[in-house]
Structure formats: structure tokens, C-alpha cells
Coordinates of C-alpha atoms and ligand atoms in Angstrom, one line a residue:
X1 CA 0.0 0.0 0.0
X2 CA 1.8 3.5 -1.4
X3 CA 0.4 7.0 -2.9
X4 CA 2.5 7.7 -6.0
X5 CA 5.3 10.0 -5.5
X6 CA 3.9 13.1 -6.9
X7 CA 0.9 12.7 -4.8
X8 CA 2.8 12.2 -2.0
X9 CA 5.2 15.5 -2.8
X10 CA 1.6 17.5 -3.5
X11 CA 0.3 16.1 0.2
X12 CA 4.1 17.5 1.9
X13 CA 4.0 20.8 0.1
X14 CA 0.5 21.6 1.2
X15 CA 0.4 20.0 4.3
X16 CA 3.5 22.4 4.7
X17 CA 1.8 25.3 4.0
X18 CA -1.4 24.5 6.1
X19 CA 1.0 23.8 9.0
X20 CA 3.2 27.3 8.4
X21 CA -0.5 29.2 7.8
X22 CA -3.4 27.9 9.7
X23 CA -1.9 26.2 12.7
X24 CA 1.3 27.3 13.8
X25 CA -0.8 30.9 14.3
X26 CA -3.2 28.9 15.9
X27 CA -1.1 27.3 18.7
X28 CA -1.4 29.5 21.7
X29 CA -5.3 29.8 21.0
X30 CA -5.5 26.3 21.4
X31 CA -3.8 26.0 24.4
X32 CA -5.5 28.9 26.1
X33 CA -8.9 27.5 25.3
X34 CA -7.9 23.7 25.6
X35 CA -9.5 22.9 22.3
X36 CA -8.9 23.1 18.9
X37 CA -11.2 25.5 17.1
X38 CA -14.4 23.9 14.8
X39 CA -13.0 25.5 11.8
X40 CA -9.5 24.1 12.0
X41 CA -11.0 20.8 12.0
X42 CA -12.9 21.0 9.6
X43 CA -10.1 21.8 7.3
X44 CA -8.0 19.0 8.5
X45 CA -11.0 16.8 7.2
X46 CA -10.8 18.2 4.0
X47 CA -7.2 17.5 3.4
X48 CA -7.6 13.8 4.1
X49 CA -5.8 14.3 7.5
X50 CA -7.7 12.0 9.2
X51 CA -7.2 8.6 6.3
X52 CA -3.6 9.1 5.5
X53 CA -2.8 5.1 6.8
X54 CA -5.8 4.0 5.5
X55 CA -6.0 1.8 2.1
X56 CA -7.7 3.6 -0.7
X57 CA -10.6 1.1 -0.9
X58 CA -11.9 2.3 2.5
X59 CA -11.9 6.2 1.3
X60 CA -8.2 7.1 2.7
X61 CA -5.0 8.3 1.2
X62 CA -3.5 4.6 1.6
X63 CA 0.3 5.6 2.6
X64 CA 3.0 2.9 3.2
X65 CA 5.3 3.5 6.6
X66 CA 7.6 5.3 4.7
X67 CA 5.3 8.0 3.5
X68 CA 3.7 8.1 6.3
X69 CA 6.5 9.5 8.9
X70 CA 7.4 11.9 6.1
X71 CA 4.0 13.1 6.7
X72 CA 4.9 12.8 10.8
X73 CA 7.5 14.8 10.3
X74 CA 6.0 18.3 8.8
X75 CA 2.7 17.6 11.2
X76 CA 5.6 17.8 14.1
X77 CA 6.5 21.3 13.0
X78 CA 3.5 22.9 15.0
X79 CA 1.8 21.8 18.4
X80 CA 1.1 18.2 19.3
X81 CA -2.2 18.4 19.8
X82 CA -2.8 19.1 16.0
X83 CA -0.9 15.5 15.5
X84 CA -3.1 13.9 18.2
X85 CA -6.4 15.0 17.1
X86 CA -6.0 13.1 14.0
X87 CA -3.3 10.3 15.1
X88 CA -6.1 8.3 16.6
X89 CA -7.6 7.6 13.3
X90 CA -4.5 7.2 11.5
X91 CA -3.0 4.9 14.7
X92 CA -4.2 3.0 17.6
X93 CA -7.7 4.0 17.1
X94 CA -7.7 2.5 13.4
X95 CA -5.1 0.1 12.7
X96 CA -6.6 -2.8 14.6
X97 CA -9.3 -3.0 12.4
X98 CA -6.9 -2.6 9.3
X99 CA -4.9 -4.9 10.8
X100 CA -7.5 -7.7 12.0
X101 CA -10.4 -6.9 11.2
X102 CA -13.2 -8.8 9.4
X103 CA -14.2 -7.4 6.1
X104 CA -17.9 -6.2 7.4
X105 CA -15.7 -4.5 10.5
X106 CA -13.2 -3.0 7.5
X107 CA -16.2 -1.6 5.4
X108 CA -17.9 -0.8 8.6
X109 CA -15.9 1.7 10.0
X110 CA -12.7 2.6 8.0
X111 CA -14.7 5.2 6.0
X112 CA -16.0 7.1 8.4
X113 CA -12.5 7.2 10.0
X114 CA -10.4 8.0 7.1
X115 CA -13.3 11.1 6.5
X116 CA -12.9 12.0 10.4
X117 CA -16.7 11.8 11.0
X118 CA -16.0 10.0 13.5
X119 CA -13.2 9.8 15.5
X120 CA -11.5 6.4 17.0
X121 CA -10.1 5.7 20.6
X122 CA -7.6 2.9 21.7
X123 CA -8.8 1.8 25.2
X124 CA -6.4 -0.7 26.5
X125 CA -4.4 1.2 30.0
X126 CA -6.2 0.7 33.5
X127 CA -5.9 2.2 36.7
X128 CA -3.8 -1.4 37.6
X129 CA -2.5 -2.2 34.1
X130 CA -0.2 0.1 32.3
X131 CA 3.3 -1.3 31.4
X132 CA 1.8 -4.2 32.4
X133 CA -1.1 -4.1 30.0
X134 CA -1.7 -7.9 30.0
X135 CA -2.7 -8.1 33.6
X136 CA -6.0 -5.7 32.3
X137 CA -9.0 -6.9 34.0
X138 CA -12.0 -5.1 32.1
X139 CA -14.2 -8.3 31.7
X140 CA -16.4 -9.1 28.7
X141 CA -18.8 -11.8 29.3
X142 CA -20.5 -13.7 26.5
X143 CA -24.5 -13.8 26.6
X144 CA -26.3 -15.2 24.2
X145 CA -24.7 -12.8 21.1
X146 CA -24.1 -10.1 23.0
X147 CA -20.7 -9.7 24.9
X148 CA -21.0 -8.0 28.6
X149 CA -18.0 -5.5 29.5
X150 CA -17.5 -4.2 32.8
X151 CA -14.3 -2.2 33.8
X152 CA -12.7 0.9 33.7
X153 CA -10.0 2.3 31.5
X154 CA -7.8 5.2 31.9
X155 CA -6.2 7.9 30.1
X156 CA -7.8 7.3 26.7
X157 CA -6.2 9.7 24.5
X158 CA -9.6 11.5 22.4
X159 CA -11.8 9.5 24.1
X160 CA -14.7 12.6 25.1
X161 CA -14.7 13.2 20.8
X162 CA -14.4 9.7 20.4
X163 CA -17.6 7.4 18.3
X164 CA -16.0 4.2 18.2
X165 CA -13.1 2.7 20.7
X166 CA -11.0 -0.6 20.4
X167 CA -11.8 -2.1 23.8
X168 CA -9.0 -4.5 25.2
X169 CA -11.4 -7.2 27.6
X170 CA -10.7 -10.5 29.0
X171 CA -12.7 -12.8 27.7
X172 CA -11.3 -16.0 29.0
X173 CA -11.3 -15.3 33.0
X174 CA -9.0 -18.7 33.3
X175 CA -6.0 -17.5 31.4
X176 CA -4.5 -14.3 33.4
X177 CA -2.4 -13.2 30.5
X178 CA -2.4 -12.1 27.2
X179 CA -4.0 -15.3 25.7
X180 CA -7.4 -14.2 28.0
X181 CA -7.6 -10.7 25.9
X182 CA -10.1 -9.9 23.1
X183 CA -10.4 -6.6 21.5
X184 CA -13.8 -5.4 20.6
X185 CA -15.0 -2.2 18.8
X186 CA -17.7 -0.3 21.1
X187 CA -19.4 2.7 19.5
X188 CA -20.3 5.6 21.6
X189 CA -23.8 6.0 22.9
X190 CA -23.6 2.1 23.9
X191 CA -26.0 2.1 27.0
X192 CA -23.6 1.3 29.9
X193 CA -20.6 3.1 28.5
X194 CA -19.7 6.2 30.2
X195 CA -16.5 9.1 29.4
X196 CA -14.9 10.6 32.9
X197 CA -14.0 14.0 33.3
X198 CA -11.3 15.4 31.4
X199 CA -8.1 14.6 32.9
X200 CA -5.9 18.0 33.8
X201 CA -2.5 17.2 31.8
X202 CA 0.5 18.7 32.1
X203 CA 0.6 19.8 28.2
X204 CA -1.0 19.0 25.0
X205 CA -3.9 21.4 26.0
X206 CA -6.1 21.1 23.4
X207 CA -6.7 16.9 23.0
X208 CA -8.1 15.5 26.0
X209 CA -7.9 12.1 27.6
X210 CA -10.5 10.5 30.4
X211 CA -11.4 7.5 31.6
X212 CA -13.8 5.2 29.7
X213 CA -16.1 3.0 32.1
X214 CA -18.1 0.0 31.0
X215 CA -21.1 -1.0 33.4
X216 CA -22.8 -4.1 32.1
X217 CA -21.9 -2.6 28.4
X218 CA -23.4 -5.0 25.7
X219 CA -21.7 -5.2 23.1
X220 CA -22.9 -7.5 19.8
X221 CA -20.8 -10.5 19.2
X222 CA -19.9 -9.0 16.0
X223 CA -18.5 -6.7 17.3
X224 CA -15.8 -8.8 18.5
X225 CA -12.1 -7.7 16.1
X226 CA -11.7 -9.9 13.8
X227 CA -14.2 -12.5 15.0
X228 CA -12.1 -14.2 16.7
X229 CA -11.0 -14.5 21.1
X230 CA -8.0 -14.0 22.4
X231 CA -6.3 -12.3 19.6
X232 CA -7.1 -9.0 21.2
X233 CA -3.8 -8.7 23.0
X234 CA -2.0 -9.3 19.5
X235 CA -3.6 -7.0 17.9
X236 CA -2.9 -4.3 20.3
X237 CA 1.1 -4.7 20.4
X238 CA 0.9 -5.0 16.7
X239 CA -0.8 -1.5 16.4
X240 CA 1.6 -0.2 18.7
X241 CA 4.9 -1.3 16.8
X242 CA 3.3 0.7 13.6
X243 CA 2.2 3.8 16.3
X244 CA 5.9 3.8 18.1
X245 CA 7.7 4.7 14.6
X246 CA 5.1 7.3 13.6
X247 CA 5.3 8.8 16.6
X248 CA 9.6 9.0 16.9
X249 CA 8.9 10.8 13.4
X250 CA 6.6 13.5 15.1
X251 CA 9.5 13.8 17.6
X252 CA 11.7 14.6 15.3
X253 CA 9.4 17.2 13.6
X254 CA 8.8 19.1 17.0
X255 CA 12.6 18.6 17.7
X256 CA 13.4 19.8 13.9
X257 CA 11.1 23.0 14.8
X258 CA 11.9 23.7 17.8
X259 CA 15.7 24.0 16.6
X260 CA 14.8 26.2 14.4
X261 CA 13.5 28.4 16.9
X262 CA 16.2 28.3 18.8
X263 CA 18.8 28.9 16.1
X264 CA 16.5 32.4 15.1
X265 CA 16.7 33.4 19.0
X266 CA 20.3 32.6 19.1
X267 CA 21.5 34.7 15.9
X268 CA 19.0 37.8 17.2
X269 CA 19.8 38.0 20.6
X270 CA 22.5 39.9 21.8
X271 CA 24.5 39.9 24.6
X272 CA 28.0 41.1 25.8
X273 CA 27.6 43.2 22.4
X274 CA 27.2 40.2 20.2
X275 CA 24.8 37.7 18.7
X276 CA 24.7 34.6 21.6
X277 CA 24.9 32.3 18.6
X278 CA 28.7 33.1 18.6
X279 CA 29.1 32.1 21.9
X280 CA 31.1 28.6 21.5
X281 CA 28.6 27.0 24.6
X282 CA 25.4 28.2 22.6
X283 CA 26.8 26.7 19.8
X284 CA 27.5 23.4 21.3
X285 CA 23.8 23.4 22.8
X286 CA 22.9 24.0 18.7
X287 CA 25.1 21.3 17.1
X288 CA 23.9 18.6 19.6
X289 CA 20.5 19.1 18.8
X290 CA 21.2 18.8 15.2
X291 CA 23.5 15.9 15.3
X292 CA 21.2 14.2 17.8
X293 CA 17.4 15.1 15.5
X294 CA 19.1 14.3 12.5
X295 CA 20.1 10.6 14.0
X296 CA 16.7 10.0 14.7
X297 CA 15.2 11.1 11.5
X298 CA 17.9 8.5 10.1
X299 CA 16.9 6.1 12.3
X300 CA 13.0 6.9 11.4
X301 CA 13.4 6.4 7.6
X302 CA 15.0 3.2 7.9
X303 CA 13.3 1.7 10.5
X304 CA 10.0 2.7 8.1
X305 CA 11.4 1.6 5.1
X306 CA 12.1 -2.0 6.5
X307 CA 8.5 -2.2 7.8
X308 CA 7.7 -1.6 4.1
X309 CA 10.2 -4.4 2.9
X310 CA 8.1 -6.9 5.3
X311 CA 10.5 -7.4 7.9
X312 CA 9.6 -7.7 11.6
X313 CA 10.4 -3.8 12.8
X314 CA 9.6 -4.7 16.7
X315 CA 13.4 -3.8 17.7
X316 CA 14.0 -1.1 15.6
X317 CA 10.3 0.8 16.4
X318 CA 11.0 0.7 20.2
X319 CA 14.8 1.8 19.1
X320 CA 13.3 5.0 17.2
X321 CA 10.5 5.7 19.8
X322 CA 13.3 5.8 22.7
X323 CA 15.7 7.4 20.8
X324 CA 13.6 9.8 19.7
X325 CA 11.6 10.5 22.4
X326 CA 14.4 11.1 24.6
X327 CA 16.0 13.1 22.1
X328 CA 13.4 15.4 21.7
X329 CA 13.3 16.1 25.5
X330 CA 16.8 17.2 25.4
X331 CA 16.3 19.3 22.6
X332 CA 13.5 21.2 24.3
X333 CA 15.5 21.2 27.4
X334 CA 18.4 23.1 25.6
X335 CA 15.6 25.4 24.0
X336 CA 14.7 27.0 26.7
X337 CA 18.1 27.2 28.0
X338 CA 19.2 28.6 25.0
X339 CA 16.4 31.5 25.3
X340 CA 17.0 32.0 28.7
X341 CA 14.2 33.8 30.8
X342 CA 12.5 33.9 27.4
X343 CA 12.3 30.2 27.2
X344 CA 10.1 30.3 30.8
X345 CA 7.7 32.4 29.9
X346 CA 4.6 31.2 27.7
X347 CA 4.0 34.2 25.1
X348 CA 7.2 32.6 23.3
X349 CA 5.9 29.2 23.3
X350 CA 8.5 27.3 24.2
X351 CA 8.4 26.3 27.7
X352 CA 4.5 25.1 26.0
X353 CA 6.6 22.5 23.9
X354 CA 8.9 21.2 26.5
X355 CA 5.8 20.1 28.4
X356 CA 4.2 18.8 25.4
X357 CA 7.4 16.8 24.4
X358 CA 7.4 15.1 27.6
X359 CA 4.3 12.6 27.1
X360 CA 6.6 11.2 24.3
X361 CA 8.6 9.4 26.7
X362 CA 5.4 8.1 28.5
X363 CA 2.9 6.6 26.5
X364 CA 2.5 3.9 23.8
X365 CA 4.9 2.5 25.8
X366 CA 7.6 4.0 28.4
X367 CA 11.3 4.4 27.6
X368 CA 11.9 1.7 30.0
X369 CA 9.4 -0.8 28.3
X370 CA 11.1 0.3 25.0
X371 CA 14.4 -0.6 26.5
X372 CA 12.9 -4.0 27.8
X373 CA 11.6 -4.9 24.3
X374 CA 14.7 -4.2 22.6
X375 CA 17.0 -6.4 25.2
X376 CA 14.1 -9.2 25.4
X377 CA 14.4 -9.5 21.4
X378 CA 18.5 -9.1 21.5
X379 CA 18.3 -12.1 23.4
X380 CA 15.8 -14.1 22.0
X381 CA 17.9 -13.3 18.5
X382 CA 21.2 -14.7 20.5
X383 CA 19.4 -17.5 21.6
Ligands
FAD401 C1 -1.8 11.8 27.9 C2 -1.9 10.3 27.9 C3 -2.5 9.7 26.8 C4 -2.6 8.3 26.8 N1 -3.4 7.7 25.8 C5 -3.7 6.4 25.9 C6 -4.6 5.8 25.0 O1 -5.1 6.4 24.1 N2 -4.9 4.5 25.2 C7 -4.3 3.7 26.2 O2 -4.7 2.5 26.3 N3 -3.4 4.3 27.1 C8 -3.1 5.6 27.0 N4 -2.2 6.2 27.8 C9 -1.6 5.3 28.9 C10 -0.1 5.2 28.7 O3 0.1 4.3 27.6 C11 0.4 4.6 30.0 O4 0.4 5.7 30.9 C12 1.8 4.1 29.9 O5 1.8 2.9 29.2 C13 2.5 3.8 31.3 O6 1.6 3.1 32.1 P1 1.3 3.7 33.6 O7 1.0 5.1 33.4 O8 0.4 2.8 34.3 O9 2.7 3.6 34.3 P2 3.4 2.4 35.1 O10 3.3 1.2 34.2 O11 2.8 2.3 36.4 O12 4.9 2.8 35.1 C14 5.4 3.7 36.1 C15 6.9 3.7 36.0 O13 7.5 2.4 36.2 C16 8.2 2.0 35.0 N5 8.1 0.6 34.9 C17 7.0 -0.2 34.8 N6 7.3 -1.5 34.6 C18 8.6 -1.6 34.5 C19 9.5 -2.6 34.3 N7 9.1 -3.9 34.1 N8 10.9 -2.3 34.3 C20 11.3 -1.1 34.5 N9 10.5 0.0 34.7 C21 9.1 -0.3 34.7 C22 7.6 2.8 33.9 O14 8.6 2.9 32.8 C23 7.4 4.1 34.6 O15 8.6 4.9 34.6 C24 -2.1 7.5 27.8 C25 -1.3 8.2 28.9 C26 -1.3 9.6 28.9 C27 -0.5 10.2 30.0

């Protein structure tokens, strides 16, 4: 699954332009009013923003890995939230059904995501399951043709805009692992399914996560991914591999704008009667960034371009979203030292992406999980 390359370079240039024009002036209205404006998304719809990874027979753009974190990386030029509004339907909240779907699920839903009428949610963290995601415990009981789920899930990322959510339940209350999980896809409006509050987050104002409760939810059989139990668990680590790489590219965007930014401040500020870009330690802060954003693009590309070839990426995707993740964090760290005072204070925005740039690190997977997966497969490879 690929666009053609001039489609591809049309989607960059304008998705360039709509970045540079409509949202970067945009950015500190969304965070002052923790949403992003009607208007905004509705223009997002119309540039296909919402179907970029999904194939062309369900209504999206259809773009292969590759494409896709070129895409990642011009969308990471301007404030996360943008990214997140419309990452759900291109990621976690999509790709299980692309993945695993049945065909009736596929020509179900994919449409209506790709278009953005309706937006998707990935429901798999609890209050006790995190890291630890196969120890969930959100039950889902079968009766008659009807499944019952009852349980709570937290932090699901869109999940108050959300009509349709990938539920991770255990379905086989025997087997406490990951063979026990089945994924389901719950519209919203289900009688027994019910959105929390808003959580208050530490950045990314503007896309909103809450809990998502299920109280005797009943849920039709069919409705079960792919048709099949106990594949749920699967289905969910392989959506994450895919979502780990696109989100190390929209690290490197925000790390790629954000040295921008900091180079402009640097050759226009002056101090001790001269541009602070000329001081040697300003410099240094400059050319790590660089060196250390440009490694992770590198690493981005191939890791993406291997994915395409058919092999198994799972190393190399948790190798990027570390890398990357952590990279960007020390790139927004030596932001706002390289503004000084400047870099605290919120009319200049930046102090606004170091808090943003720090859920990287956290979700779809820790840095420390990341680290776990890429020594557990080193030594299953040795072995
Ligand atoms: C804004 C936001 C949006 C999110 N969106 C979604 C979503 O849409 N869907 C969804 O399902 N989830 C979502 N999450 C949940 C996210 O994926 C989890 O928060 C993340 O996986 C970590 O789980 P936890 O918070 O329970 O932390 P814990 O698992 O409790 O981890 C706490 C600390 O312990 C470390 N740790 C845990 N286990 C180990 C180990 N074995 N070895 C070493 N260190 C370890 C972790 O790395 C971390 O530093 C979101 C979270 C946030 C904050």
C-alpha cells in the first residue's frame, strides 16, 4: 500500500503550507482554550488528514510506513495536539481494524474514519495495568450474542470526541495473561458506556484524555475484532509497533522546529555586544541538537522503510520511539536554556513545547518498556 510519488510531494508541500499558515498561528489559541477550534477541524478533514494510513478502498490516502512519517515529520512542525487529534484515526484507534479486522468491520468503519466523521479511541491502559497491560482486568462476558464489558479504562487519548473505541477485555477469565484478551469495537452512545472527566494534563492542551467506564456494556458478538478470542492482546502490540515509529517521526518534527526556533533566537539576541549564537557554549547546545534530531530522522526512515520491505520492525520501532523521544526532550530542554528567561515564559511558546514533548517518553509504551523490548528481542535473537 503507497500513494504515488507526486501525490505524496503534493500532500508534503500543502500540508507544509497549512501547517506554516493555519496552525502554527493557531497554537497558543488552542492551548489557552484547551480545544482546537471547529473551523480548524474542519479543514483537517478536508485535506484527508484523518485517512492518511488507511487503504484507498476504504476512502483514505493509503500511505505505506515510509510516506507516512514523512508526513509525521511536517505535522511535528506545530503543536502536538494538532498531530493527536487526527493520530487516533491514522494509529491506535484504526489500525486494529486494518490490521485484524473482518471485512464487514473494514467496510464498517474505515470510512467514516479516514473522513474524520468519526473519531477512534484505543482503550487498552487501566488504573492497575499500564506497562503491564496484559494483567488488564475489564471483563467481557459472553451472553447469548451479546458480549457484557465491565471495567474501567484510563487515560484514553480523544476519548470525550471519540464514536468508536478498540476495547482491550478479557474474555477468558481462566487464562491471566495475554491469551485471556479480546479486542472489541464499542461505538459511543452504547448504554452502559460512560466518558470521565477530562483529565488535567501537564501539556498537550487542546486533545483530551479520560477514563472510559463499561457498566454491564453490551456489546454485539460481531463486534468482536476480527471475529475471533484471544487475539485482542495481538492486535494491540501489533498496532503499537506501527504507532511507536510514527510517533519518533513527530518527535523529530517538533525537535526539527523547535531547533529552528532556537537557532533564530540565538542569531538575534545579543548579549555582551554580540549575537549569543557566537558564543562557543550556545553553539555546542545548537550542534547537539542537530546531530542528535538528525540521528533519529535517520533512524525513522530506515526503520520505516524495512517495515515496508516486510520485515519484523519490533526492535527497531522501540529503538526509534526511545531514541527519539528522549532526544526530543533534550532538545526542548536546551531550547529554553538557549532562550534564557524567554524560554520560561509562555508568550514565546516554548516552555509550551517542553511540556508537550514530555508525554513522548510516557505513553505507547515508556522508555523503560522500550528498553525491555529491545533487550528481550537481542536475546531471543542470541538465543
Ligand atoms: C496523555 C496520555 C494519553 C494516553 N493515551 C492512551 C490511550 O489512548 N490508550 C491507552 O490505552 N493508554 C493511553 N495512555 C496510557 C499510557 O500508555 C500509560 O500511561 C503508559 O503505558 C504507562 O503506564 P502507567 O501510566 O500505568 O505507568 P506504570 O506502568 O505504572 O509505570 C510507572 C513507571 O514504572 C516503570 N516501569 C513499569 N514497569 C517496568 C519494568 N518492568 N521495568 C522497568 N520499569 C518499569 C515505567 O517505565 C514508569 O517509569 C495515555 C497516557 C497519557 C498520560
Amino acid at each position: 500500500m503507497a500513494c504515488d510519488d507526486d501525490t505524496l510531494a503534493q500532500l508534503l508541500s500543502t500540508l507544509d503550507r497549512f501547517v506554516k499558515e493555519r496552525l502554527v498561528p493557531n497554537e497558543h489559541r488552542v492551548a489557552d482554550e484547551d480545544a482546537i477550534p471547529p473551523e480548524l477541524v474542519a479543514e483537517m478533514r478536508g485535506l484527508g488528514l484523518f485517512g492518511l494510513s488507511t487503504p484507498v478502498e476504504y476512502g483514505g490516502i493509503g500511505l505505506n510506513m515510509s510516506q507516512e512519517v514523512q508526513v509525521a515529520f511536517v505535522l511535528g512542525q506545530t503543536s502536538p495536539a494538532f498531530r493527536s487529534l487526527i493520530g487516533t484515526n491514522n494509529g491506535i484507534g484504526s489500525q486494529g481494524i486494518v490490521l485484524d479486522g473482518t471485512e464487514e468491520q473494514k467496510k464498517k468503519y474505515l470510512p467514516r474514519l479516514a473522513s474524520g466523521d468519526i473519531v477512534g479511541a484505543f482503550a487498552l491502559t487501566e488504573p492497575n495495568a499500564g506497562s503491564d497491560a496484559s494483567a488488564l482486568s475489564t471483563s467481557a462476558r459472553l451472553d447469548g450474542d451479546v458480549y457484557v464489558l465491565n471495567g474501567t479504562k484510563r487515560f484514553i487519548t480523544n476519548a470525550p470526541e471519540a464514536g468508536l473505541f478498540t476495547v482491550m477485555a478479557r474474555t477468558n477469565s481462566e487464562d491471566k495473561g495475554a491469551g485471556g484478551i479480546s479486542a472489541f469495537l464499542v461505538e459511543a452512545g452504547t448504554p452502559g458506556l460512560h466518558i470521565g472527566p477530562h483529565d488535567r494534563k501537564m501539556g498537550q492542551k487542546g486533545t483530551h484524555t479520560a477514563d472510559v467506564l463499561f457498566e454491564d456494556c453490551r456489546v454485539p458478538a460481531s463486534q468482536l475484532l476480527g471475529g475471533r478470542e484471544g487475539q485482542g492482546f495481538k492486535t494491540a502490540m501489533k498496532v503499537l509497533d506501527r504507532g511507536r515509529l510514527h510517533i519518533a517521526a513527530v518527535c523529530v518534527g517538533v525537535a526539527e522546529r523547535l531547533i529552528r526556533e532556537s537557532l533564530r533566537y540565538a542569531m538575534e539576541r545579543q548579549q555582551f555586544g554580540k549575537p549569543i549564537a557566537e558564543f562557543q557554549l550556545i553553539q555546542a547546545m545548537l550542534a547537539d541538537s542537530r546531530t542528535e534530531a538528525y540521528a533519529a530522522r535517520c533512524m525513522v526512515l530506515d526503520a520505516a522503510r524495512r517495515r515496508d520491505d516486510g520485515q519484523n520492525v519490533s526492535t527497531e520501532a522501540s529503538c526509534c520511539k526511545l531514541f527519539a523521544s528522549e532526544m526530543v526532550g533534550r532538545v526542548a530542554d536546551r531550547a529554553v536554556q538557549i532562550f534564557g528567561g524567554a524560554g520560561y515564559i509562555a508568550d514565546y511558546g516554548i516552555e509550551r513545547f517542553y511540556r508537550d514533548v514530555r508525554l513522548f517518553r510516557l505513553y505507547e509504551g515508556t522508555s523503560q518498556i522500550q528498553q525491555l523490548v529491545i533487550a528481550r528481542n537481542m536475546m531471543r535473537e542470541y538465543a
